Amino acid sequence: RTLAEADALTTIVEPLAGQLQTLHGAGRVSTIEHGFDPDTVSGDAEPVTREFTITYTGGWDVGGREPRMTLEVLGILLHAGALDRDLVRVRFYGPAEQWVQDQIDEAGLTDVVTQYGRVPQSEAFARQRESQVLLIPKSELPLEGMISSKFYEYLAARRPMLALGGHPDIVDEKLRETRAGVACESREAAAAALRAYYDEYAASGVVTCCSDLTAVMRYSQREMARQFAELLERASV
């Protein structure tokens, strides 16, 4: 009843906009996505780490967003000698969970994977921007149309992303659009992608960010503000 009285409705992704359009008509519904502070892109770049760092900044969900696939793929590559154990460092920043630590221990990766707990947002941004690869552990639950604001922070960090597990969704689409990384559903695909990133690092000391800056900047908060301004102008007529 509240939404029925609105002159305009906005939501953050197209699938959710479609649901609103079914209830309230297409004419009043717009999609204005989350974005990032453009100043985080224009600031000084962090020097990347000397180690092959894979970083995740965010939380976990039992049965949904778990590190298990990441740990299994890492274990396979380390056991095969495809990655140098002394050079690989996986960093989790966010609420430290005992069940996550149990998975790390069970995988035999205690010396490689570390939970650092919660950190200030400024530090999370710095750790993202210095990382060789940014990890997106996708939920195994069918959450159509959902995308974490963490994805947009990663876009601003301008470091290659690796999305693992889950189902084909909007994250996959946006990675293709921005060329900011790769999405892998299977362990085989994940192992191949991670191996390719590591091989580039081993050859040059850094994994190159190949994202399309023009596409990335479409998700800046400045662009969000422009879209809201246009919507307010239309709604006030």
Coordinates of C-alpha atoms in Angstrom, one line a residue:
R1 CA 0.0 0.0 0.0
T2 CA 2.9 2.3 0.7
L3 CA 4.5 1.8 -2.7
A4 CA 1.2 2.2 -4.5
E5 CA 1.1 5.9 -3.5
A6 CA 4.7 6.7 -4.7
D7 CA 5.3 8.8 -7.8
A8 CA 8.5 6.9 -8.5
L9 CA 10.0 3.6 -7.3
T10 CA 13.7 2.6 -7.5
T11 CA 15.6 -0.5 -6.8
I12 CA 19.2 -1.7 -7.3
V13 CA 19.0 -4.4 -9.9
E14 CA 16.9 -5.3 -12.9
P15 CA 15.4 -8.6 -11.6
L16 CA 14.0 -6.7 -8.5
A17 CA 12.8 -4.0 -10.8
G18 CA 10.9 -6.6 -12.8
Q19 CA 9.1 -7.8 -9.6
L20 CA 8.1 -4.2 -8.8
Q21 CA 6.9 -3.6 -12.3
T22 CA 4.6 -6.6 -12.1
L23 CA 3.0 -5.1 -9.0
H24 CA 3.0 -1.4 -9.7
G25 CA 3.5 -1.0 -13.5
A26 CA 6.6 -0.3 -15.5
G27 CA 6.2 3.4 -15.9
R28 CA 7.1 4.2 -12.2
V29 CA 9.9 1.8 -11.7
S30 CA 13.6 2.6 -12.3
T31 CA 16.8 0.7 -11.6
I32 CA 19.6 2.8 -10.0
E33 CA 22.4 0.5 -8.9
H34 CA 24.7 0.7 -6.0
G35 CA 28.0 2.3 -6.7
F36 CA 31.3 3.3 -5.2
D37 CA 32.9 6.7 -4.2
P38 CA 34.7 7.9 -7.3
D39 CA 37.4 9.4 -5.1
T40 CA 38.5 5.8 -4.2
V41 CA 39.4 5.3 -7.9
S42 CA 41.2 8.6 -8.4
G43 CA 43.3 8.3 -5.2
D44 CA 46.9 7.1 -5.1
A45 CA 47.2 3.4 -5.9
E46 CA 48.5 1.0 -3.3
P47 CA 51.6 -0.9 -4.3
V48 CA 50.6 -4.6 -4.7
T49 CA 52.0 -7.2 -2.4
R50 CA 55.1 -9.1 -3.1
E51 CA 53.3 -12.3 -2.3
F52 CA 50.5 -13.8 -4.3
T53 CA 47.7 -12.5 -2.2
I54 CA 44.0 -13.5 -2.5
T55 CA 41.8 -11.2 -0.4
Y56 CA 38.2 -11.4 0.7
T57 CA 36.6 -8.6 2.7
G58 CA 33.1 -9.7 3.9
G59 CA 31.1 -12.1 5.9
W60 CA 30.2 -15.8 5.6
D61 CA 27.0 -17.8 5.7
V62 CA 26.8 -21.4 6.7
G63 CA 25.3 -23.4 3.8
G64 CA 25.4 -20.3 1.6
R65 CA 28.5 -18.2 1.2
E66 CA 31.3 -20.5 2.4
P67 CA 35.1 -20.6 1.7
R68 CA 35.0 -24.4 1.1
M69 CA 35.4 -24.3 -2.7
T70 CA 38.2 -21.8 -2.5
L71 CA 40.0 -23.9 0.0
E72 CA 39.5 -27.1 -2.0
V73 CA 40.9 -25.6 -5.2
L74 CA 43.8 -24.1 -3.3
G75 CA 44.6 -27.4 -1.8
I76 CA 44.5 -29.2 -5.2
L77 CA 46.9 -26.6 -6.8
L78 CA 49.3 -26.6 -3.9
H79 CA 49.4 -30.3 -3.7
A80 CA 50.1 -30.5 -7.4
G81 CA 52.9 -28.0 -7.1
A82 CA 51.2 -25.5 -9.4
L83 CA 51.5 -22.8 -6.7
D84 CA 54.4 -22.1 -4.4
R85 CA 53.2 -22.5 -0.9
D86 CA 55.7 -20.0 0.4
L87 CA 54.3 -17.3 -1.9
V88 CA 50.6 -17.8 -1.6
R89 CA 48.7 -15.8 1.1
V90 CA 44.9 -15.9 1.4
R91 CA 43.4 -13.2 3.6
F92 CA 39.9 -13.0 5.0
Y93 CA 38.8 -9.6 6.5
G94 CA 35.5 -9.7 8.3
P95 CA 33.9 -11.4 11.2
A96 CA 36.1 -14.3 12.2
E97 CA 34.1 -17.5 12.4
Q98 CA 35.1 -20.7 14.1
W99 CA 33.4 -22.9 11.5
V100 CA 35.4 -21.1 8.8
Q101 CA 38.6 -21.8 10.8
D102 CA 37.5 -25.4 11.0
Q103 CA 37.3 -25.6 7.2
I104 CA 40.8 -24.0 6.9
D105 CA 42.2 -26.5 9.4
E106 CA 40.6 -29.5 7.7
A107 CA 42.0 -28.4 4.3
G108 CA 45.5 -28.2 5.8
L109 CA 45.9 -24.6 4.9
T110 CA 46.5 -23.0 8.3
D111 CA 49.8 -21.6 7.2
V112 CA 48.3 -20.2 4.0
V113 CA 44.9 -18.8 4.9
T114 CA 44.3 -16.3 7.7
Q115 CA 41.2 -14.7 9.2
Y116 CA 42.1 -11.2 10.3
G117 CA 38.7 -10.3 11.8
R118 CA 36.9 -7.0 11.4
V119 CA 39.0 -4.0 10.3
P120 CA 38.1 -0.3 9.6
Q121 CA 36.7 0.4 6.2
S122 CA 39.7 2.4 5.2
E123 CA 41.9 -0.6 6.0
A124 CA 39.7 -2.9 4.0
F125 CA 39.9 -0.6 1.0
A126 CA 43.7 -0.5 1.3
R127 CA 43.9 -4.3 1.6
Q128 CA 41.7 -4.6 -1.5
R129 CA 43.9 -2.3 -3.6
E130 CA 47.2 -4.0 -2.7
S131 CA 45.9 -7.5 -3.4
Q132 CA 46.9 -9.6 -6.4
V133 CA 43.4 -11.1 -6.7
L134 CA 40.1 -10.2 -5.0
L135 CA 37.9 -13.1 -4.1
I136 CA 34.1 -13.3 -4.5
P137 CA 32.8 -16.4 -2.8
K138 CA 29.3 -16.7 -4.4
S139 CA 26.4 -18.0 -2.4
E140 CA 25.2 -21.5 -3.2
L141 CA 21.6 -20.4 -2.5
P142 CA 19.5 -19.3 -5.6
L143 CA 19.4 -15.5 -4.7
E144 CA 18.2 -14.1 -8.1
G145 CA 19.1 -10.5 -8.7
M146 CA 21.1 -10.0 -5.5
I147 CA 24.6 -8.5 -5.6
S148 CA 26.7 -7.3 -2.7
S149 CA 27.9 -3.8 -2.4
K150 CA 31.3 -5.4 -1.9
F151 CA 31.4 -6.0 -5.7
Y152 CA 31.3 -2.2 -6.3
E153 CA 34.1 -1.7 -3.8
Y154 CA 36.1 -4.3 -5.7
L155 CA 35.5 -2.4 -8.9
A156 CA 36.9 0.7 -7.4
A157 CA 40.0 -1.2 -6.1
R158 CA 40.9 -2.0 -9.8
R159 CA 42.3 -5.4 -9.0
P160 CA 41.4 -8.6 -10.8
M161 CA 38.4 -10.5 -9.3
L162 CA 37.7 -14.2 -9.0
A163 CA 34.1 -15.2 -8.4
L164 CA 33.8 -18.9 -7.3
G165 CA 30.8 -21.2 -7.0
G166 CA 27.2 -20.4 -6.9
H167 CA 25.0 -20.1 -10.0
P168 CA 25.2 -17.9 -13.1
D169 CA 23.9 -14.5 -12.0
I170 CA 24.3 -10.8 -12.2
V171 CA 27.8 -10.9 -10.8
D172 CA 28.8 -12.9 -13.9
E173 CA 27.2 -10.4 -16.2
K174 CA 28.9 -7.4 -14.6
L175 CA 32.3 -9.1 -14.6
R176 CA 31.9 -9.6 -18.4
E177 CA 30.7 -6.1 -18.9
T178 CA 33.5 -4.5 -17.0
R179 CA 36.2 -7.1 -17.8
A180 CA 37.1 -6.9 -14.1
G181 CA 37.6 -10.6 -13.6
V182 CA 36.2 -14.1 -14.1
A183 CA 33.4 -16.2 -12.6
C184 CA 33.8 -20.0 -12.2
E185 CA 31.0 -22.4 -11.2
S186 CA 33.1 -25.6 -11.2
R187 CA 36.2 -26.5 -9.3
E188 CA 37.9 -27.3 -12.6
A189 CA 37.2 -23.8 -14.0
A190 CA 38.2 -22.2 -10.7
A191 CA 41.5 -24.1 -10.7
A192 CA 42.3 -23.1 -14.3
A193 CA 41.5 -19.4 -13.6
L194 CA 43.5 -19.3 -10.4
R195 CA 46.4 -21.1 -12.1
A196 CA 46.3 -18.5 -14.9
Y197 CA 46.4 -15.6 -12.4
Y198 CA 49.3 -17.3 -10.5
D199 CA 51.3 -17.9 -13.7
E200 CA 51.0 -14.3 -14.6
Y201 CA 52.2 -13.3 -11.1
A202 CA 55.1 -15.8 -11.3
A203 CA 56.2 -14.3 -14.6
S204 CA 55.9 -10.6 -13.8
G205 CA 55.3 -10.2 -10.1
V206 CA 51.8 -8.8 -10.5
V207 CA 48.5 -9.8 -11.9
T208 CA 47.4 -7.2 -14.3
C209 CA 44.1 -5.4 -13.9
C210 CA 42.3 -5.4 -17.3
S211 CA 39.0 -3.8 -16.3
D212 CA 37.4 -1.3 -18.7
L213 CA 37.6 2.0 -16.8
T214 CA 34.7 3.5 -18.8
A215 CA 32.5 0.6 -17.9
V216 CA 33.7 0.7 -14.2
M217 CA 32.9 4.4 -13.9
R218 CA 29.3 3.7 -14.8
Y219 CA 29.0 2.4 -11.3
S220 CA 30.3 5.5 -9.5
Q221 CA 28.1 7.3 -7.0
R222 CA 28.4 10.4 -9.3
E223 CA 26.6 8.4 -12.0
M224 CA 24.0 7.3 -9.3
A225 CA 23.4 11.0 -8.4
R226 CA 22.9 11.9 -12.0
Q227 CA 20.3 9.2 -12.5
F228 CA 18.5 10.2 -9.3
A229 CA 18.5 13.9 -10.4
E230 CA 16.9 12.9 -13.7
L231 CA 14.3 10.8 -11.9
L232 CA 13.4 13.6 -9.6
E233 CA 13.0 16.0 -12.5
R234 CA 10.7 13.6 -14.3
A235 CA 8.7 12.9 -11.1
S236 CA 8.2 16.7 -10.4
V237 CA 6.7 17.4 -13.8

